[in-house]
XYZ file of C-alpha atoms in Angstrom:
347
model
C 150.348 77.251 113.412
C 150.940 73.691 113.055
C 152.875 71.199 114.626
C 154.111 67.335 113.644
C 152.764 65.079 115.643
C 154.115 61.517 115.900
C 152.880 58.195 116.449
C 151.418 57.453 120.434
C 148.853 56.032 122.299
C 145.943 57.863 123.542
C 143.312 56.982 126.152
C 139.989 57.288 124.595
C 137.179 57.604 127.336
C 134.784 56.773 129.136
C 136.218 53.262 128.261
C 139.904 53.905 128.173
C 140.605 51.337 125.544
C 143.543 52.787 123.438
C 143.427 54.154 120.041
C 146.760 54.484 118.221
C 147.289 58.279 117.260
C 149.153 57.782 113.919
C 151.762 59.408 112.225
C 151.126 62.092 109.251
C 149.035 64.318 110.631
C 148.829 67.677 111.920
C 147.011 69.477 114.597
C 146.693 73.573 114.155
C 145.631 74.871 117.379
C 143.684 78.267 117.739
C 146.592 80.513 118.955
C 144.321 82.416 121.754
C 140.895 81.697 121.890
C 140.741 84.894 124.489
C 141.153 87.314 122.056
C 138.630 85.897 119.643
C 135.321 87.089 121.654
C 132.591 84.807 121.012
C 134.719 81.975 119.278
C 134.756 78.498 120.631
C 138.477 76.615 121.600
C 139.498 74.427 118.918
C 141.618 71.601 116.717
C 142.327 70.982 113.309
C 143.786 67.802 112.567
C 145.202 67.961 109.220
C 145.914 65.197 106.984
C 149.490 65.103 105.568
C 148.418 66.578 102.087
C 146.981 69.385 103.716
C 148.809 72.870 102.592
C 146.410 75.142 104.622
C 145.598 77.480 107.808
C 143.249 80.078 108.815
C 146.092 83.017 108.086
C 146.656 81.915 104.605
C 145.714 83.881 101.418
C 142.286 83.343 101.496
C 142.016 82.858 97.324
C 143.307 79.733 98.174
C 140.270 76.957 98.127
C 139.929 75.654 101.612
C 140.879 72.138 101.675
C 137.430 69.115 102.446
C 136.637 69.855 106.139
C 134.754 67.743 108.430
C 133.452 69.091 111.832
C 133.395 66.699 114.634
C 130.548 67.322 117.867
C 130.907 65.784 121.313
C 127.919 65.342 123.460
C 126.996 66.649 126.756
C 129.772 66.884 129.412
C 132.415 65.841 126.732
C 135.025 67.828 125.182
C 136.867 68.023 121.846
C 139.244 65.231 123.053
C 136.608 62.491 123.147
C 137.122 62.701 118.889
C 141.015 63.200 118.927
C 142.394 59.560 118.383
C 139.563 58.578 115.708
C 140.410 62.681 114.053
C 143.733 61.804 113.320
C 142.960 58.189 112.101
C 140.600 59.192 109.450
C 143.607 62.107 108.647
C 145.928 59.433 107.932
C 143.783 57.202 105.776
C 142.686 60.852 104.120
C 145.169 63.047 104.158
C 143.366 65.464 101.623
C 140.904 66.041 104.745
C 140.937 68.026 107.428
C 139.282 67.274 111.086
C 137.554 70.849 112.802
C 137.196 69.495 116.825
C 135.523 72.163 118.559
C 134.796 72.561 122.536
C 131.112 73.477 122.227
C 129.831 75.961 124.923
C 130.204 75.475 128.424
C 132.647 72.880 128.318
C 136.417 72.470 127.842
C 138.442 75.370 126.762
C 135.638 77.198 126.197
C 133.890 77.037 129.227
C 136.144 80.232 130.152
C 134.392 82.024 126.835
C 131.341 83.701 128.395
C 128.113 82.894 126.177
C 124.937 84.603 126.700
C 121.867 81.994 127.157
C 119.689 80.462 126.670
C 122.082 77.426 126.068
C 120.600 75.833 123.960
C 120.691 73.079 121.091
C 120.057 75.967 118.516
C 122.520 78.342 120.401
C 124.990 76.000 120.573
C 124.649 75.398 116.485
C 125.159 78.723 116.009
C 128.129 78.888 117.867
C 129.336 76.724 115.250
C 128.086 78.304 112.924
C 130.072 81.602 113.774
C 133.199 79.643 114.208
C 133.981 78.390 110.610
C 132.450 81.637 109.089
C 135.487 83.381 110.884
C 137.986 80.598 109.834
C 136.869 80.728 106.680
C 135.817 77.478 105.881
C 132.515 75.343 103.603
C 132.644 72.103 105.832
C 131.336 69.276 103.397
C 130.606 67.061 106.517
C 129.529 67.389 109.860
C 129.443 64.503 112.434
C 127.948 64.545 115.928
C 127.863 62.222 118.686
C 124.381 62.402 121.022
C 124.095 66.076 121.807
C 126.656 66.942 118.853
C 124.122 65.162 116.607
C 120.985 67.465 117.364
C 123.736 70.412 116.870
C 124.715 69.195 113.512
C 121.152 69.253 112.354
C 120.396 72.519 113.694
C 123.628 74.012 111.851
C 121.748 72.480 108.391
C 118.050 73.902 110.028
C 119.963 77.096 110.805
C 122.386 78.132 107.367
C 122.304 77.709 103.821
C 125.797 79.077 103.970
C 128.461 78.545 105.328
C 127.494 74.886 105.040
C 128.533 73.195 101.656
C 126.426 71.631 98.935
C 126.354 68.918 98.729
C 127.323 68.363 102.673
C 126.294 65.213 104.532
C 125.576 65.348 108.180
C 125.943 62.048 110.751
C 123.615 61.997 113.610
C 124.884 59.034 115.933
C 123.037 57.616 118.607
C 120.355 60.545 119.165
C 117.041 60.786 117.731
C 115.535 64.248 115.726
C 113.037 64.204 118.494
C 112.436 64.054 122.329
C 115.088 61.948 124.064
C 113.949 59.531 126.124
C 115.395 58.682 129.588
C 117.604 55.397 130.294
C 115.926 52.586 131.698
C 116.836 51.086 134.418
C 120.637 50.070 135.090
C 121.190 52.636 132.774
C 123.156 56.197 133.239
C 121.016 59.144 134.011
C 122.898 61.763 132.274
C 120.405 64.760 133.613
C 120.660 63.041 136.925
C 124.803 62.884 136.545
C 124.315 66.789 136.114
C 122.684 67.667 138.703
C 124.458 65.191 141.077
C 127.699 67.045 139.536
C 126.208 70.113 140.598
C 125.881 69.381 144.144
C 129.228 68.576 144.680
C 132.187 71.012 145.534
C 133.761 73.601 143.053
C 137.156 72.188 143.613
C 137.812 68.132 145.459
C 140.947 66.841 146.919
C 141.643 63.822 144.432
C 139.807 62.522 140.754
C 139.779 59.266 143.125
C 137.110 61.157 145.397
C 135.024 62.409 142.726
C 134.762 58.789 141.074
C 134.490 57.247 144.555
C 131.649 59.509 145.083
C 129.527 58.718 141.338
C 130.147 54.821 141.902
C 128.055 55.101 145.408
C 125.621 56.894 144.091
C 125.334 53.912 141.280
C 126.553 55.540 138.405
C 128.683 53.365 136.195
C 132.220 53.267 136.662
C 133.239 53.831 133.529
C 131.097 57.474 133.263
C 132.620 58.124 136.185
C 136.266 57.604 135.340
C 135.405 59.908 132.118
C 133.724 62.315 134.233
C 136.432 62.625 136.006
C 138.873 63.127 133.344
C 137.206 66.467 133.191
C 138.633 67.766 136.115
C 142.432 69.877 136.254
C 144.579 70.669 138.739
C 143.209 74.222 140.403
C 146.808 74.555 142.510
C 150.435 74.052 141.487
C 151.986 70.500 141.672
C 153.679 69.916 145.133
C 151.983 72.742 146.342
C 149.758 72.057 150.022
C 146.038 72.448 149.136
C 142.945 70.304 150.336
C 141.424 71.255 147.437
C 143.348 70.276 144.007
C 141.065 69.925 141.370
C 138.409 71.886 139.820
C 135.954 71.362 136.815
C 136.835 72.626 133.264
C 133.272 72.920 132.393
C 129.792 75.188 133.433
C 127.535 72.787 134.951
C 124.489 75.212 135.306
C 124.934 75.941 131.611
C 125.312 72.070 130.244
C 122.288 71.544 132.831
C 120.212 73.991 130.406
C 121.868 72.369 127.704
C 120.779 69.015 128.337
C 117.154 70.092 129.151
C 117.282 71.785 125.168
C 118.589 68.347 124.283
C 115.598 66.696 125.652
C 113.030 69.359 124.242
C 114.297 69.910 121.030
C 112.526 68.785 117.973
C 114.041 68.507 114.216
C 112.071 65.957 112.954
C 111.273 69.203 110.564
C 114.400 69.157 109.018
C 114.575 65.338 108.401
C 111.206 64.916 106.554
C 111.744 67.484 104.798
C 115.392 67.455 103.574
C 116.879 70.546 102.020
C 118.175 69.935 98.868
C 121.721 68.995 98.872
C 121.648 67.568 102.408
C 122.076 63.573 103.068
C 121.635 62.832 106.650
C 122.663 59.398 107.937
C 121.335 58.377 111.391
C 123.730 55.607 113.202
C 121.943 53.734 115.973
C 124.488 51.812 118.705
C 123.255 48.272 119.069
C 123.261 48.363 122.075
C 121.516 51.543 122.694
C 118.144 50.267 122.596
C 116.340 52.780 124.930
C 117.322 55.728 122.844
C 115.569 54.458 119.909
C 111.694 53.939 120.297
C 109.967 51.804 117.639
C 108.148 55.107 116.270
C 111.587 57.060 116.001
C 112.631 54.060 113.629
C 109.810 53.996 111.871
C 109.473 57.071 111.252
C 113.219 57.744 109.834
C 112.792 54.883 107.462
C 109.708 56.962 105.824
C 111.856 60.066 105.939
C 114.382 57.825 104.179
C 111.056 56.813 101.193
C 110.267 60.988 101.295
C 113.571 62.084 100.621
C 114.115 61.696 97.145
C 115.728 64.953 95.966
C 118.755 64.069 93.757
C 121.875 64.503 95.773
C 119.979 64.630 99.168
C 118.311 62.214 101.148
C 118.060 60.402 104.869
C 119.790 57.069 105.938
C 119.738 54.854 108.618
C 122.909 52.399 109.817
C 123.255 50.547 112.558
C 126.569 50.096 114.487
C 127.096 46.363 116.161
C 128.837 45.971 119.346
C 128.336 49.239 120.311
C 126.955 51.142 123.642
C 125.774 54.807 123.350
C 130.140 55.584 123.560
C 130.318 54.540 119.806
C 133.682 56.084 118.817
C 134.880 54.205 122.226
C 132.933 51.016 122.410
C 133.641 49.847 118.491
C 136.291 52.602 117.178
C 136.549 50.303 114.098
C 133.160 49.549 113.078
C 132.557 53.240 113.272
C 135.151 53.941 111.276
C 134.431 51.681 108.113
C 130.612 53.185 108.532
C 131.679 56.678 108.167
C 134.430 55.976 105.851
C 132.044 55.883 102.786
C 131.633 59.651 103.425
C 134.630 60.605 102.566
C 135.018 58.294 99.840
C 132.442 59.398 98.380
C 133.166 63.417 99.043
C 136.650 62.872 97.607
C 135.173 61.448 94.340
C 132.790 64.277 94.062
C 135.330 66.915 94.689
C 137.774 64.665 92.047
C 135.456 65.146 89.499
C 134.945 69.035 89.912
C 138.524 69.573 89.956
């Protein structure tokens, strides 16, 4: 199913700048993600050139598909805004946005653990091999980016060749905590988790994360992740509960931390380009050692269509699709350039 959307502003967190959600593209929602056991909730933004679904005739080619990871504690609305700009300015392409495990929409889909980086891949994984689709890139923010790699670590198929994988902000290797004046995020969990199922107000919850010297810009965004547990107008002292599994992103995060793919990166399958994007102003995620050693991986990987890349973003925080929308966007723009060429010529 599909539906027009038309132009609108959007709120892109944690920093709530605005993003203009343009015209020309289409978003086919999963029609019940309940009946689908084991599937994650999702989006496809479509661009306007775009003559496919999921229910078609399945002879017909699937159209160049991009999948697009949120970190830890987001949701697939973090990429919505910057989805449907790069469907407008390539409207051949369309934009998979996925609620990984234990949060958004499918926090209701019970997963068995361990939750894990590699579980969490899989998930993936399962989802496009039931909607039928060769994604040609995959892009992941933090978290999302170790998932991304482990989908390539994981499955020849149903990943394309050639496909071409961004890893922004996060490092193949053990993350390494904030220093200080910086946002805990596995102390955010568990401070999360000793709060109440279900608060009076968003205000409270923020209120709450700001004392406790969190930032208050992760606490606004937490907060957006919070819905209304009784009807509007009805009496409650309780309102609002959380849409995601905190004892499962808890495990999650811990994988995060733990999980090493340096593997995959100095030793590139053939057919895979991985580009690593580094937020300028992300320093502490990035230790001298982790830099070095992706620049060798980048002298190693010399198989003919394959190969390892690093970029740096300017003017960014860790929130790079929030803090410089447009820089990110020219970076990652070359990708589909270049894919579009490719698939040109084949044609």
């Amino acid at each position: 199913m599909s539906s027009n959307m038309n132009s609108r502003s959007l709120v892109c967190p944690p920093c709530n700048c605005a993003q203009m959600a343009l015209a020309d593209t289409r978003i086919a929602y999963q029609p019940d993600v309940d009946k689908h056991a084991g599937v994650l909730a999702y989006e496809l933004v479509q661009g306007d050139l775009v003559q496919w679904n999921s229910f078609m005739d399945k002879s017909i080619p699937d159209p160049p598909t991009a999948v697009l990871l949120h970190g830890i504690l987001g949701s697939r609305k973090n990429w919505g805004s910057f989805a449907k700009r790069l469907a407008h300015e390539f409207p051949m392409w369309q934009f998979l946005l996925v609620d990984l495990r234990c949060h958004g929409d499918s926090a209701s889909i019970k997963k068995r653990g361990p939750h894990t980086v590699a579980s969490t891949a899989l998930d993936v994984l399962k989802l496009v091999v039931q909607l039928r689709l060769t994604p040609r890139v995959l892009v992941g923010h933090s978290f999302g980016g170790k998932v991304a790699l482990s989908m390539v670590e994981q499955a020849a198929k149903p990943l394309a060749r050639p496909v071409r994988v961004w890893v922004l902000d996060a490092t193949p290797g053990k993350v390494r905590a904030g220093g200080d004046g910086e946002d805990h995020p596995a102390e955010l969990i568990e401070f999360l988790r000793r709060m109440p199922a279900q608060v009076s107000s968003k205000v409270e919850v923020v209120n709450a994360l700001v004392k406790e010297q969190f930032s208050v810009d992760v606490a606004r965004w937490v907060a957006t992740n919070l819905r209304r547990s009784s009807p509007l107008g009805q009496q409650s002292s309780s309102n609002f509960s959380w849409t995601f599994d905190l004892n499962g992103i808890s495990e999650m995060y811990k994988s995060y931390e733990d999980t090493n793919l340096w593997s995959i990166v100095e030793n590139v399958p053939r057919g895979v380009h991985i580009n690593f994007l580094k937020a300028e102003r992300s320093l502490h995620r990035w230790a001298l050692e982790d830099l070095k050693r992706i620049h060798s991986a980048e002298e190693l990987a010399a198989d003919e269509g394959g190969g390892v890349e690093m970029h740096v973003l300017e003017d960014a925080g860790h929130w790079v699709h929030a803090d410089n929308p447009d820089g990110l966007f020219r970076i990652l723009s070359s990708t589909f350039r270049i894919e579009t060429t490719i698939r040109g010529m084949q044609d």
